[in-house]
mmCIF file of C-alpha atoms (C1' of nucleotides) in Angstrom:
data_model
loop_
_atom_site.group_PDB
_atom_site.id
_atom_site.type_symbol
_atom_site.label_atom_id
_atom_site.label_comp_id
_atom_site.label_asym_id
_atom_site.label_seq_id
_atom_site.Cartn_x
_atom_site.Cartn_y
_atom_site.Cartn_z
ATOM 1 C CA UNK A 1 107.536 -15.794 187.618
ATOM 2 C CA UNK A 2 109.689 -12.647 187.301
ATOM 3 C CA UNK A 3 110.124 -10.288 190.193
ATOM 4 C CA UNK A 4 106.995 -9.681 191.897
ATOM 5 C CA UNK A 5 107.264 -7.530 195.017
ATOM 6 C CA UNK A 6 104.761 -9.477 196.721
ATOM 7 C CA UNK A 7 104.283 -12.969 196.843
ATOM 8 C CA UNK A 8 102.337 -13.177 199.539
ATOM 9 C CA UNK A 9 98.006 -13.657 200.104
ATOM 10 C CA UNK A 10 95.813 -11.004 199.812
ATOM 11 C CA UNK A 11 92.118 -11.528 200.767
ATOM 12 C CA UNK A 12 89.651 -10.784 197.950
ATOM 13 C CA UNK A 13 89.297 -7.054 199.008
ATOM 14 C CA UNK A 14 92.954 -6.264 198.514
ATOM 15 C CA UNK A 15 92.910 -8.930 194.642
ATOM 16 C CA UNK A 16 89.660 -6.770 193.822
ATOM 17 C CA UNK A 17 91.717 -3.409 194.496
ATOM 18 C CA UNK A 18 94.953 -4.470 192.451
ATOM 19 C CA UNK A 19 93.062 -6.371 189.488
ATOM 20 C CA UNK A 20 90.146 -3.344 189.242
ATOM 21 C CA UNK A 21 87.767 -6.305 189.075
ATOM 22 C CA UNK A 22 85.141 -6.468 191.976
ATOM 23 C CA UNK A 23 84.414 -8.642 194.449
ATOM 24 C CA UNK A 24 81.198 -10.325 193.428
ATOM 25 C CA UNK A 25 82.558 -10.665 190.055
ATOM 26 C CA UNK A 26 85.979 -12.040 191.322
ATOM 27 C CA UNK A 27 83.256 -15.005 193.106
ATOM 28 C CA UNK A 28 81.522 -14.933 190.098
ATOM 29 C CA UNK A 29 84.474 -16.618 188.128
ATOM 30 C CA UNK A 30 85.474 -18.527 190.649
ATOM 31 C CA UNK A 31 82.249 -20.087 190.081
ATOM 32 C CA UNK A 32 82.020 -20.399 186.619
ATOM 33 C CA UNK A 33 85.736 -21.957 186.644
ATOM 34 C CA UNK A 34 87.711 -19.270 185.028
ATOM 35 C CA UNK A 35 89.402 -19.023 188.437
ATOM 36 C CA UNK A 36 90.237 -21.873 190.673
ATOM 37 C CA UNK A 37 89.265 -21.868 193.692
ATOM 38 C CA UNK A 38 91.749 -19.715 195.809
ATOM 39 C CA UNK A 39 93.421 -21.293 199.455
ATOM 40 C CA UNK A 40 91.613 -20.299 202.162
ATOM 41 C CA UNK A 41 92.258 -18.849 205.658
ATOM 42 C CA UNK A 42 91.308 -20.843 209.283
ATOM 43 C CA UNK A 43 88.031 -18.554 208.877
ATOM 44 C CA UNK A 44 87.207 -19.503 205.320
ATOM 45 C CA UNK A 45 88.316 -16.585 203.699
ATOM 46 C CA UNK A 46 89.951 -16.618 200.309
ATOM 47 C CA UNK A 47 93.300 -16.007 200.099
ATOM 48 C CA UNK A 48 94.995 -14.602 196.492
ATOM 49 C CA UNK A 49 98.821 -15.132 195.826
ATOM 50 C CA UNK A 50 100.432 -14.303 193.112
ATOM 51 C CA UNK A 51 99.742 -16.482 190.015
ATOM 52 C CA UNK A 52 96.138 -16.040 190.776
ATOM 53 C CA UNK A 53 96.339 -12.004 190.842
ATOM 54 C CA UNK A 54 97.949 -12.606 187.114
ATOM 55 C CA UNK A 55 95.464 -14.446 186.098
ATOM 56 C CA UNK A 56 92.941 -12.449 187.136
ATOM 57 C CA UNK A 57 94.524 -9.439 185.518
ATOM 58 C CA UNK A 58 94.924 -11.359 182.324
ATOM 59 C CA UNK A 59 90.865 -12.502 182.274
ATOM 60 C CA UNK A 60 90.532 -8.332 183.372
ATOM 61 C CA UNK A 61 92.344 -7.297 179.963
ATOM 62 C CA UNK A 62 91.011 -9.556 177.919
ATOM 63 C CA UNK A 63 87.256 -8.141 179.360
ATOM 64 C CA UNK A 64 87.737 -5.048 178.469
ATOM 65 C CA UNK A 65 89.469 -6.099 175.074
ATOM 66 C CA UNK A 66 85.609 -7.436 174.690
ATOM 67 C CA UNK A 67 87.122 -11.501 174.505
ATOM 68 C CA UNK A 68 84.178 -13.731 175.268
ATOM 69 C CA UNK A 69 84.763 -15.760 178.759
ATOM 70 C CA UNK A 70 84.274 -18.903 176.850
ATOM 71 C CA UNK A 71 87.498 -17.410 174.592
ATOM 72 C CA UNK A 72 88.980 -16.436 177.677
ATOM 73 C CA UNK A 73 89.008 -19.796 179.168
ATOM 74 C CA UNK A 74 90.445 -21.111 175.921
ATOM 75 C CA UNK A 75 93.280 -18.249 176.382
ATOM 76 C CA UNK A 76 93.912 -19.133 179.774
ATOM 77 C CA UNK A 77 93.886 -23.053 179.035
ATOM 78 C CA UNK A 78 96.504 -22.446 176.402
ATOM 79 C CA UNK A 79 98.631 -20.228 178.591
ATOM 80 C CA UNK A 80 98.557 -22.828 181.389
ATOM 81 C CA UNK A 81 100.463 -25.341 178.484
ATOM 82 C CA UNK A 82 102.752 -23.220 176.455
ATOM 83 C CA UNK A 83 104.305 -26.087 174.363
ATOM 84 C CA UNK A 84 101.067 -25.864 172.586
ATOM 85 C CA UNK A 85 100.780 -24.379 168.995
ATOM 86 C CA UNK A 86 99.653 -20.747 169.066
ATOM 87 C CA UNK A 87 97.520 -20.970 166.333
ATOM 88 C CA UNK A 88 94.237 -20.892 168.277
ATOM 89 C CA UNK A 89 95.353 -18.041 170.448
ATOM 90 C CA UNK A 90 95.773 -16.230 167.417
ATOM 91 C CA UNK A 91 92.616 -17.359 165.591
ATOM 92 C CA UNK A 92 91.071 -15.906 168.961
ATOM 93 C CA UNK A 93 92.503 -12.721 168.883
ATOM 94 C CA UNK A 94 92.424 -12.417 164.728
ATOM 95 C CA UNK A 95 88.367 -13.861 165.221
ATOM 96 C CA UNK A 96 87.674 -10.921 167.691
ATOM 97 C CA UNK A 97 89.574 -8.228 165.495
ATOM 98 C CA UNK A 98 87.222 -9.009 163.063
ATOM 99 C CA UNK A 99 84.400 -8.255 165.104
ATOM 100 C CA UNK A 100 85.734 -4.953 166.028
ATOM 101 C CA UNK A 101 86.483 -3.537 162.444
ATOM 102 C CA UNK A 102 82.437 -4.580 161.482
ATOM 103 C CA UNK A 103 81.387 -3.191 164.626
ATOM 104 C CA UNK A 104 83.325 -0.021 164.000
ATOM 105 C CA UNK A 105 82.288 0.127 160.579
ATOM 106 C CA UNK A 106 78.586 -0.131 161.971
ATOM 107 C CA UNK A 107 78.712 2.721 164.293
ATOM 108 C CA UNK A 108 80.117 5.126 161.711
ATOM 109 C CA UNK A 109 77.165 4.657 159.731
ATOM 110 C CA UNK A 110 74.683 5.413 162.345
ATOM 111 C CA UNK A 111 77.034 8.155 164.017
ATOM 112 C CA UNK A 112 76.417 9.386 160.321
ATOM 113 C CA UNK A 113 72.667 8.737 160.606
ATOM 114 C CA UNK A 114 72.535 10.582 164.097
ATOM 115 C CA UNK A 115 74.397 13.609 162.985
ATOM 116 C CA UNK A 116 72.046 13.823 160.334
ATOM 117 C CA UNK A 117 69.176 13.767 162.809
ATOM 118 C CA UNK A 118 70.475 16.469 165.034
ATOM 119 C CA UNK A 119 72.318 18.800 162.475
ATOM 120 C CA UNK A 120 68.835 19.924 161.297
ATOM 121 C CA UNK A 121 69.097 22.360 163.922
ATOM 122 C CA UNK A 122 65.855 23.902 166.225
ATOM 123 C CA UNK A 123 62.447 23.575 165.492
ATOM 124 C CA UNK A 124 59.937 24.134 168.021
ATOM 125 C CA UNK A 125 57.849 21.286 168.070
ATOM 126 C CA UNK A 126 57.864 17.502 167.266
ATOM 127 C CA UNK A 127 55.206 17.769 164.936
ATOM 128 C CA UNK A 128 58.180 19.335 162.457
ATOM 129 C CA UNK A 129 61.069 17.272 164.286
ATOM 130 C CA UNK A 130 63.578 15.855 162.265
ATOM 131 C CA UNK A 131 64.448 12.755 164.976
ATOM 132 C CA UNK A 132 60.899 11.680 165.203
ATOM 133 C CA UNK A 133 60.639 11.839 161.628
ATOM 134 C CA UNK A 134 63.515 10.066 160.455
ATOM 135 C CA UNK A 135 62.872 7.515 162.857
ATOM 136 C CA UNK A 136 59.248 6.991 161.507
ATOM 137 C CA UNK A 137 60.543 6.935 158.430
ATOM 138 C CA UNK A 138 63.147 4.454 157.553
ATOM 139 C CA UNK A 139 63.556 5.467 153.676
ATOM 140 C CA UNK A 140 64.601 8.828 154.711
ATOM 141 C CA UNK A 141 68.326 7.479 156.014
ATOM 142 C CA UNK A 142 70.538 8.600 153.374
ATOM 143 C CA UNK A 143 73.016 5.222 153.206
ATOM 144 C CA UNK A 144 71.963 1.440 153.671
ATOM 145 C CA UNK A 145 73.859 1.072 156.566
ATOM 146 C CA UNK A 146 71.709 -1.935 158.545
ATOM 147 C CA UNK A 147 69.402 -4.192 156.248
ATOM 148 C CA UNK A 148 66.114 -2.832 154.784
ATOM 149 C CA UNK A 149 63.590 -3.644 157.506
ATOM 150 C CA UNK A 150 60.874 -4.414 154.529
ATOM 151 C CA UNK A 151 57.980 -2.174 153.851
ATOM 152 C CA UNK A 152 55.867 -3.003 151.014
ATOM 153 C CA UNK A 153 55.165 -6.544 150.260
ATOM 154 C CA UNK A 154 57.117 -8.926 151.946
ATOM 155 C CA UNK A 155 60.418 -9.335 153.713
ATOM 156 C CA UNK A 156 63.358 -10.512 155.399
ATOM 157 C CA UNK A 157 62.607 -13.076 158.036
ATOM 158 C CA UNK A 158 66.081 -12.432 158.767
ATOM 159 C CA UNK A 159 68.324 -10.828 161.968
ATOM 160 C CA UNK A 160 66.791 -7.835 164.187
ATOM 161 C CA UNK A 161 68.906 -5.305 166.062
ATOM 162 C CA UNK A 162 71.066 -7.888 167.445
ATOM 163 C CA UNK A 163 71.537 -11.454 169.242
ATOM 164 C CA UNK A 164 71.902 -11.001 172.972
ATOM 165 C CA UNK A 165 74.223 -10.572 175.645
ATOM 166 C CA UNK A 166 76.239 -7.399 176.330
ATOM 167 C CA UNK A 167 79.812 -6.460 174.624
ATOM 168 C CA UNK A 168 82.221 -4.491 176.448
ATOM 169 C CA UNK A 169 84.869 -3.185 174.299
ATOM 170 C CA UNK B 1 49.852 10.140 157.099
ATOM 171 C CA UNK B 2 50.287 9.610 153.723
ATOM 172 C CA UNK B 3 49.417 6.762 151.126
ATOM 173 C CA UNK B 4 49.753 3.485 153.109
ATOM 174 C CA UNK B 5 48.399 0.961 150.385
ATOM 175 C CA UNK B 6 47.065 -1.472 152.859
ATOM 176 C CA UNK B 7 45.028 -0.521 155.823
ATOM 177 C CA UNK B 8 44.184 -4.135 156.747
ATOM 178 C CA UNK B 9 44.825 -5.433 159.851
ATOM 179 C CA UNK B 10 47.387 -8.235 159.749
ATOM 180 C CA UNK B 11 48.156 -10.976 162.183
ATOM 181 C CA UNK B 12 51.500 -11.133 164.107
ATOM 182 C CA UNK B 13 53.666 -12.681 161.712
ATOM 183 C CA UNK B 14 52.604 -11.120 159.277
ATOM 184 C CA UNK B 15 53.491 -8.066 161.274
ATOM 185 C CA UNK B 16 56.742 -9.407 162.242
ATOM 186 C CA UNK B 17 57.378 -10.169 158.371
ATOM 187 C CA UNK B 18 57.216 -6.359 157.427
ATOM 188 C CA UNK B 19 58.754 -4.934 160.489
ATOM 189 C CA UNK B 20 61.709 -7.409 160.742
ATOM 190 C CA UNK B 21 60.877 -7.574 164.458
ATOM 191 C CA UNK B 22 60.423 -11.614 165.848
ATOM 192 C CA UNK B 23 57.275 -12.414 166.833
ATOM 193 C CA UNK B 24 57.872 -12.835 170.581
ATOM 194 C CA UNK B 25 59.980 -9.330 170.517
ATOM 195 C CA UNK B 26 56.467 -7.885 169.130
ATOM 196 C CA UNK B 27 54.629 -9.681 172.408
ATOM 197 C CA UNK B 28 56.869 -8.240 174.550
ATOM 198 C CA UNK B 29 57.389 -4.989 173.101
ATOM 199 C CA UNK B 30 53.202 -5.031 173.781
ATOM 200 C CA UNK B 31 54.073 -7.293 177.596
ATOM 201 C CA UNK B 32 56.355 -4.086 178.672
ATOM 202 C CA UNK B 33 54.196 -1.616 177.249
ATOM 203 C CA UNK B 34 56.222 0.164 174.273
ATOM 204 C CA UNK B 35 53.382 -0.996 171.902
ATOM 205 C CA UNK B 36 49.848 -0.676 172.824
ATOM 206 C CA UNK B 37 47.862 -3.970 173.150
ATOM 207 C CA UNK B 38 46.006 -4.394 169.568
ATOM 208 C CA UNK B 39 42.572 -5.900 168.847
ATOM 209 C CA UNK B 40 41.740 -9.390 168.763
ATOM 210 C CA UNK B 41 40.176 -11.749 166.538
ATOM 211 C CA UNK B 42 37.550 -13.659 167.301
ATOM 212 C CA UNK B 43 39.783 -16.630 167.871
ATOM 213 C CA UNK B 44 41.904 -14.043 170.148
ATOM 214 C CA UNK B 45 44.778 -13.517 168.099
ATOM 215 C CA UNK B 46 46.230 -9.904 168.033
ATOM 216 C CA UNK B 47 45.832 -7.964 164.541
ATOM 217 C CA UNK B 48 47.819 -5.001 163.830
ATOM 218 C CA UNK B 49 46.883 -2.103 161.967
ATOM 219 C CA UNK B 50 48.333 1.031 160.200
ATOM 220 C CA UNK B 51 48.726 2.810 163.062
ATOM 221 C CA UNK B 52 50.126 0.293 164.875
ATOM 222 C CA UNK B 53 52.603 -0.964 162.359
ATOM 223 C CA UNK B 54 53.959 2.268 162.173
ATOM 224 C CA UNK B 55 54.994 1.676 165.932
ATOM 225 C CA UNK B 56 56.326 -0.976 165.192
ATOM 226 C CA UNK B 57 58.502 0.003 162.332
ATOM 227 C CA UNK B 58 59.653 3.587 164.328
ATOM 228 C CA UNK B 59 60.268 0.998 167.335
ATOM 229 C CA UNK B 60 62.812 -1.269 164.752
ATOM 230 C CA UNK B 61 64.105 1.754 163.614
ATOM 231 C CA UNK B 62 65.353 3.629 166.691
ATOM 232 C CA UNK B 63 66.679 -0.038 168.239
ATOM 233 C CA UNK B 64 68.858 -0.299 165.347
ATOM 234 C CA UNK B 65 70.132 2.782 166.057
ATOM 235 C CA UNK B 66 70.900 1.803 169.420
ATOM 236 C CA UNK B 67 68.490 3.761 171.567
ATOM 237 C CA UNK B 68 67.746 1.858 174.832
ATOM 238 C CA UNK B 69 64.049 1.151 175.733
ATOM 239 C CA UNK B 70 63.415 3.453 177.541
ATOM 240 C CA UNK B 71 64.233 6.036 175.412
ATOM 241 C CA UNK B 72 61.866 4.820 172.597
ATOM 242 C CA UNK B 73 59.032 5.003 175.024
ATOM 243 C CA UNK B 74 60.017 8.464 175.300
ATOM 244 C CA UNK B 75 60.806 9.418 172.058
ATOM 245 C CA UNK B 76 57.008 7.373 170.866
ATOM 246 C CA UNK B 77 54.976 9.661 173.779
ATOM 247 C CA UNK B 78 56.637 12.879 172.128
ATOM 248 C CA UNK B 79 55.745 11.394 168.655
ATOM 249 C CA UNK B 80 52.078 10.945 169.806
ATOM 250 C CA UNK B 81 52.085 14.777 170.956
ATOM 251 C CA UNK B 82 53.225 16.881 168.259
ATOM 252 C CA UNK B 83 52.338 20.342 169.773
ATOM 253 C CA UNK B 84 54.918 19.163 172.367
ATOM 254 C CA UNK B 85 58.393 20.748 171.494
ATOM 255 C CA UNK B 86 61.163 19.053 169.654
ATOM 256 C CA UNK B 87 64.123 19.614 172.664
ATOM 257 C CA UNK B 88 63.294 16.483 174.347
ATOM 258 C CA UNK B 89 63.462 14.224 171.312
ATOM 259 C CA UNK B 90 66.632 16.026 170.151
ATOM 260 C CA UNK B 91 68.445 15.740 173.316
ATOM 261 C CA UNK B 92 67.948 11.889 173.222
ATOM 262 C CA UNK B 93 69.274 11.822 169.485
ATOM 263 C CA UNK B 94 72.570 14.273 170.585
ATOM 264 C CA UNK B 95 72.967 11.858 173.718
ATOM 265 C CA UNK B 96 72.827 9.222 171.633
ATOM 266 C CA UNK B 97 75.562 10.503 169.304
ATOM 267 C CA UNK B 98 77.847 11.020 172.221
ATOM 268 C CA UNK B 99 78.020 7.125 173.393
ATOM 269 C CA UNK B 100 78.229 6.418 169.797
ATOM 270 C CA UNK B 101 81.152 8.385 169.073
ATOM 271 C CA UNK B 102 82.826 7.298 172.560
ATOM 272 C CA UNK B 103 81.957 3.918 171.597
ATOM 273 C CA UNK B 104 83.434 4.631 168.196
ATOM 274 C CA UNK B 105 87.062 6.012 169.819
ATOM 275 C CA UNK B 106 87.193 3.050 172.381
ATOM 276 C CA UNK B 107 86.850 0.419 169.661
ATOM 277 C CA UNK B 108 89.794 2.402 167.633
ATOM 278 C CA UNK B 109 92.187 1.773 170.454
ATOM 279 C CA UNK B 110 90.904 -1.767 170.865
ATOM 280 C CA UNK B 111 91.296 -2.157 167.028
ATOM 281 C CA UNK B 112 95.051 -0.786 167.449
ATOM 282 C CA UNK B 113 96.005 -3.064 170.168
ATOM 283 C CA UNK B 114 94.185 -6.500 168.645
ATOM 284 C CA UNK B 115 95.817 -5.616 165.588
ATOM 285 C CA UNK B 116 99.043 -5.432 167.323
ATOM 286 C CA UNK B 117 99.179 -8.843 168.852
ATOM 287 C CA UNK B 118 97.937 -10.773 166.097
ATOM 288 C CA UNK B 119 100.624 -8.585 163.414
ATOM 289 C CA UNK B 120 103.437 -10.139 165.095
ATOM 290 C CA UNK B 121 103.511 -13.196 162.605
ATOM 291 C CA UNK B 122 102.912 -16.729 163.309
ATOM 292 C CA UNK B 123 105.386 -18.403 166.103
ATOM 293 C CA UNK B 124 105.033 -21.833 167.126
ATOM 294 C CA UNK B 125 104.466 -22.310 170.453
ATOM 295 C CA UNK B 126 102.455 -20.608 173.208
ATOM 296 C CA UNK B 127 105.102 -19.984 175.281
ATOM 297 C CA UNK B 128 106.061 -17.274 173.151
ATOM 298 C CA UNK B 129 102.849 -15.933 171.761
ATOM 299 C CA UNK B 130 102.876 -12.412 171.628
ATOM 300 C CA UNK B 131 98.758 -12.944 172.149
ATOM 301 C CA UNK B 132 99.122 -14.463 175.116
ATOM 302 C CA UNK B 133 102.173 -12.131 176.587
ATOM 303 C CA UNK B 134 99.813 -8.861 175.637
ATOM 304 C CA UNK B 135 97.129 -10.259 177.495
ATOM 305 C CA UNK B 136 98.727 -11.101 180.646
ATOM 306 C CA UNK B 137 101.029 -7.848 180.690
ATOM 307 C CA UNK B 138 99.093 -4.985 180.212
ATOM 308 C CA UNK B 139 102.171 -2.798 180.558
ATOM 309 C CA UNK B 140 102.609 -3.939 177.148
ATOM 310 C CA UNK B 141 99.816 -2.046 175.623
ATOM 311 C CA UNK B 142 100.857 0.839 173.423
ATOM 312 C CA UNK B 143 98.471 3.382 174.556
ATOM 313 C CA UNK B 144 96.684 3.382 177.434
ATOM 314 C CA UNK B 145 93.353 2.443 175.958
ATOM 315 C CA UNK B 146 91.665 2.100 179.167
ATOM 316 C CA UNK B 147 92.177 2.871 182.095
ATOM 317 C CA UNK B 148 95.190 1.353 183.966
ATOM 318 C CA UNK B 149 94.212 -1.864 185.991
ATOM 319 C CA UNK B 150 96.287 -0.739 188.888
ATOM 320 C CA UNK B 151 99.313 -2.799 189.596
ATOM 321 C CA UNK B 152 101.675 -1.754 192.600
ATOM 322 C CA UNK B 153 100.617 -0.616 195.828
ATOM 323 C CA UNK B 154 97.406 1.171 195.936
ATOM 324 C CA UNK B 155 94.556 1.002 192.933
ATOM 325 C CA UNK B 156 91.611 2.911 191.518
ATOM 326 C CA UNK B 157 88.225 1.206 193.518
ATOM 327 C CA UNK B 158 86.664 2.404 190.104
ATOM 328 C CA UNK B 159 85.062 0.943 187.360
ATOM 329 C CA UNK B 160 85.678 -2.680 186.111
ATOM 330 C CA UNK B 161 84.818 -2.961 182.140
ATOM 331 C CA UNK B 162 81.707 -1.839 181.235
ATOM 332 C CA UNK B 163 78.091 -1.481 183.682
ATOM 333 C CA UNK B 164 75.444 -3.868 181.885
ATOM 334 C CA UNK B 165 73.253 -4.350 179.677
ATOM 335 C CA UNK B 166 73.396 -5.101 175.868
ATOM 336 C CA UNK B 167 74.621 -2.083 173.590
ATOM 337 C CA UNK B 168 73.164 -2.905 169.718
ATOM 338 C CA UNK B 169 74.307 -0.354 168.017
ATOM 339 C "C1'" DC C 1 38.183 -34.383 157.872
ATOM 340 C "C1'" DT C 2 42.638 -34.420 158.586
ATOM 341 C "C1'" DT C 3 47.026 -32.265 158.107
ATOM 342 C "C1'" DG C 4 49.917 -28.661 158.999
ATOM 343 C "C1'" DC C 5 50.616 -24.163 159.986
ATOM 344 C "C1'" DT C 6 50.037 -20.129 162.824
ATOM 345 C "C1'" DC C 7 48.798 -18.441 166.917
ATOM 346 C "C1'" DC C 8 47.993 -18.387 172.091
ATOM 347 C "C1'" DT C 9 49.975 -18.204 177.137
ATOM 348 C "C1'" DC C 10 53.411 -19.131 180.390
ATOM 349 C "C1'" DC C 11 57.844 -19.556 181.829
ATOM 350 C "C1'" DA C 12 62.801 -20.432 181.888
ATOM 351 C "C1'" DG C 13 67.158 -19.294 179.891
ATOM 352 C "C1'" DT C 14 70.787 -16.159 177.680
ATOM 353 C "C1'" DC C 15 75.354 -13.089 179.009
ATOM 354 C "C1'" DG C 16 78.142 -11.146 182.369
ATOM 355 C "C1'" DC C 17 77.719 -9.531 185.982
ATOM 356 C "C1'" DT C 18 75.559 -6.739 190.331
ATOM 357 C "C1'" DG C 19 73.772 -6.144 194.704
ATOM 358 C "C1'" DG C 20 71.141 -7.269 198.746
ATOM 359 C "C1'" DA C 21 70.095 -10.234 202.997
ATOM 360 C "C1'" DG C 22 71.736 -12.308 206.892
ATOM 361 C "C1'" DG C 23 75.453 -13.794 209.335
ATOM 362 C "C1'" DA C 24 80.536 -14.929 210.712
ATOM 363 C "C1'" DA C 25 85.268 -13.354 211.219
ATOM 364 C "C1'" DT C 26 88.740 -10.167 211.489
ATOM 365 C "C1'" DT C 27 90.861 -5.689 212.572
ATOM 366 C "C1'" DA C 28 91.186 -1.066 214.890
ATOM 367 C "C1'" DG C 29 90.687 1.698 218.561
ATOM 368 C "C1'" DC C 30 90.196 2.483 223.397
ATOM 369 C "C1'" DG D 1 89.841 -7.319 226.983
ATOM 370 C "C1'" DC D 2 85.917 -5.373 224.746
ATOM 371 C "C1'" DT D 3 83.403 -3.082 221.434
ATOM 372 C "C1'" DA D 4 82.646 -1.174 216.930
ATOM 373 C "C1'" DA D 5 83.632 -1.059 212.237
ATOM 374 C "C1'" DT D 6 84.934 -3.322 208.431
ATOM 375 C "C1'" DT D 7 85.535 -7.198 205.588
ATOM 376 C "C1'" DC D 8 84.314 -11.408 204.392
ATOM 377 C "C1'" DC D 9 81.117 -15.543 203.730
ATOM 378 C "C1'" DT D 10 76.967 -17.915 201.156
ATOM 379 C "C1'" DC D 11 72.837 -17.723 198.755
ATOM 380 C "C1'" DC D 12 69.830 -15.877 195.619
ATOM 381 C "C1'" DA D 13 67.248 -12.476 192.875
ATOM 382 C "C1'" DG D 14 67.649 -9.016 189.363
ATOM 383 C "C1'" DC D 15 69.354 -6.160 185.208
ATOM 384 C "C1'" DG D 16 68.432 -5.322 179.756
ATOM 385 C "C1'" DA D 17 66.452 -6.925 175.849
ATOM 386 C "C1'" DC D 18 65.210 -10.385 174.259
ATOM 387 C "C1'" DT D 19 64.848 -15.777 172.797
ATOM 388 C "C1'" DG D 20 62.917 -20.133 172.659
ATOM 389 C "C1'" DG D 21 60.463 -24.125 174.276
ATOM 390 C "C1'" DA D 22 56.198 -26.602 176.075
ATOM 391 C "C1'" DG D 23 51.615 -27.509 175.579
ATOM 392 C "C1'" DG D 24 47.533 -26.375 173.543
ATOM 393 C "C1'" DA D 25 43.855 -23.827 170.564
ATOM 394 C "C1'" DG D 26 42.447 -22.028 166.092
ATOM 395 C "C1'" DC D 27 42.210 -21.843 161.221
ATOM 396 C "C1'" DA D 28 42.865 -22.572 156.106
ATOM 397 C "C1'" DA D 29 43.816 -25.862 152.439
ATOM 398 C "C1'" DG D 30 43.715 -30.253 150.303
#
DNA sequence: CTTGCTCCTCCAGTCGCTGGAGGAATTAGC
DNA sequence: GCTAATTCCTCCAGCGACTGGAGGAGCAAG
């Protein structure tokens, strides 16, 4: 909207360069509909102007802010209408903190579990290692920091490592 | 080692029960070859041991802590070879520690930023959701967090978000 | 003897890309 | 004008680490 240098095309090589997104993956939302489909030249090639480069920059940030594309196509859907309320973009971004704060709060305890590991210092062999031991042995972790992964009797049927998919940020 | 009160062999679920791993993780945990194919009833189901519940329960263990696949297998050949020496398991561990604490600082910034766009108070309309603004302006980003998407002329051909894979820890 | 549970194998799908094959079009240099 | 290099096109298979469903066999309890 505001002054942009340059308004004009760029093919996808050039929109891959500016956004730091690459080319396959640039495709890739065009196919999934995060992107629309681009103009394209007399040969067929896609051509990016300038509301497109923003929005790929936006769905860029918002990757490596870790948003879900499924919450980034609700963020772009409610930035293509901004008379609507901006209560879900906030319940986005408030739902995603969230996830953050445990997920930090998750990695300090097994930062803490790791240093623990390696702090033992040098033993010659694994027979007296304090990784391979620790791992064979749960109880030896000092806090509680994922669930008890049942020894004795019976146990949780409940969550392993974790669900699926990868997380960026 | 020690005084394992039940020596039985169990059948899968059972197995899954006590380890906390799903049952079709357990198959292909055995399908890729982390855990060694265990004997069979008469009615060919598998039935898992001491031994081999152990596995299981180190395998559990060091994917909660985040250590990829490959490293297990590594970390479980060492642990079946304890005249081997300790370096190779504790070089995993310290390797380990290092993504966790980078992971660790690149969720702090993330933290910062998220919990600068939603702190800004609730404001009607989209058009002037500070959510929405952050996103599509990454100039507006307090600290550069990560690395800078590239806006004016020339741009980094580098590194998009993150490679692949799922990260559990 | 039937009901209901667990188990078997095989295979496709998840998420968010990534990269290769095979070919067309454009651009750069001579 | 011609060639060579680069960029682009489409299609499709693969990554990691599972997850879950279909369709069927086995087994233990009532």
């Amino acid at each position: 909207m505001s002054g942009a240098t340059s308004e004009q095309a760029v093919p996808i090589g050039t929109a891959s360069r500016l956004s730091g997104v690459k080319v396959p993956t640039i495709r890739y939302y065009e196919e999934i509909g995060l992107l629309r489909p681009p103009a394209r030249s007399e040969g067929n090639r896609r051509h990016y102007a300038g509301a497109e480069l923003r929005r790929l920059a936006f769905i860029r940030h918002a990757r490596e802010l870790g948003f879900e594309i499924e919450a980034i196509r609700t963020l772009l859907a409610l930035q293509d209408d901004p008379g609507q309320p901006c209560e879900a973009a906030d319940a986005i971004a408030r739902a995603r903190l969230t996830e953050v704060e445990a997920r930090i709060r998750s990695l300090m305890a097994l930062r803490q579990e790791l240093e623990q590991m390696v702090a033992s210092g040098r033993h010659g062999v694994v027979g007296e290692c304090r990784v391979i031991e620790v791992l064979a042995d749960h109880g030896q972790c000092a806090h509680p920091h994922h669930h008890p992964p049942a020894v004795p009797g019976r146990a949780a049927t409940a969550g392993p490592p974790r669900p699926k998919g990868r997380r960026p940020g």
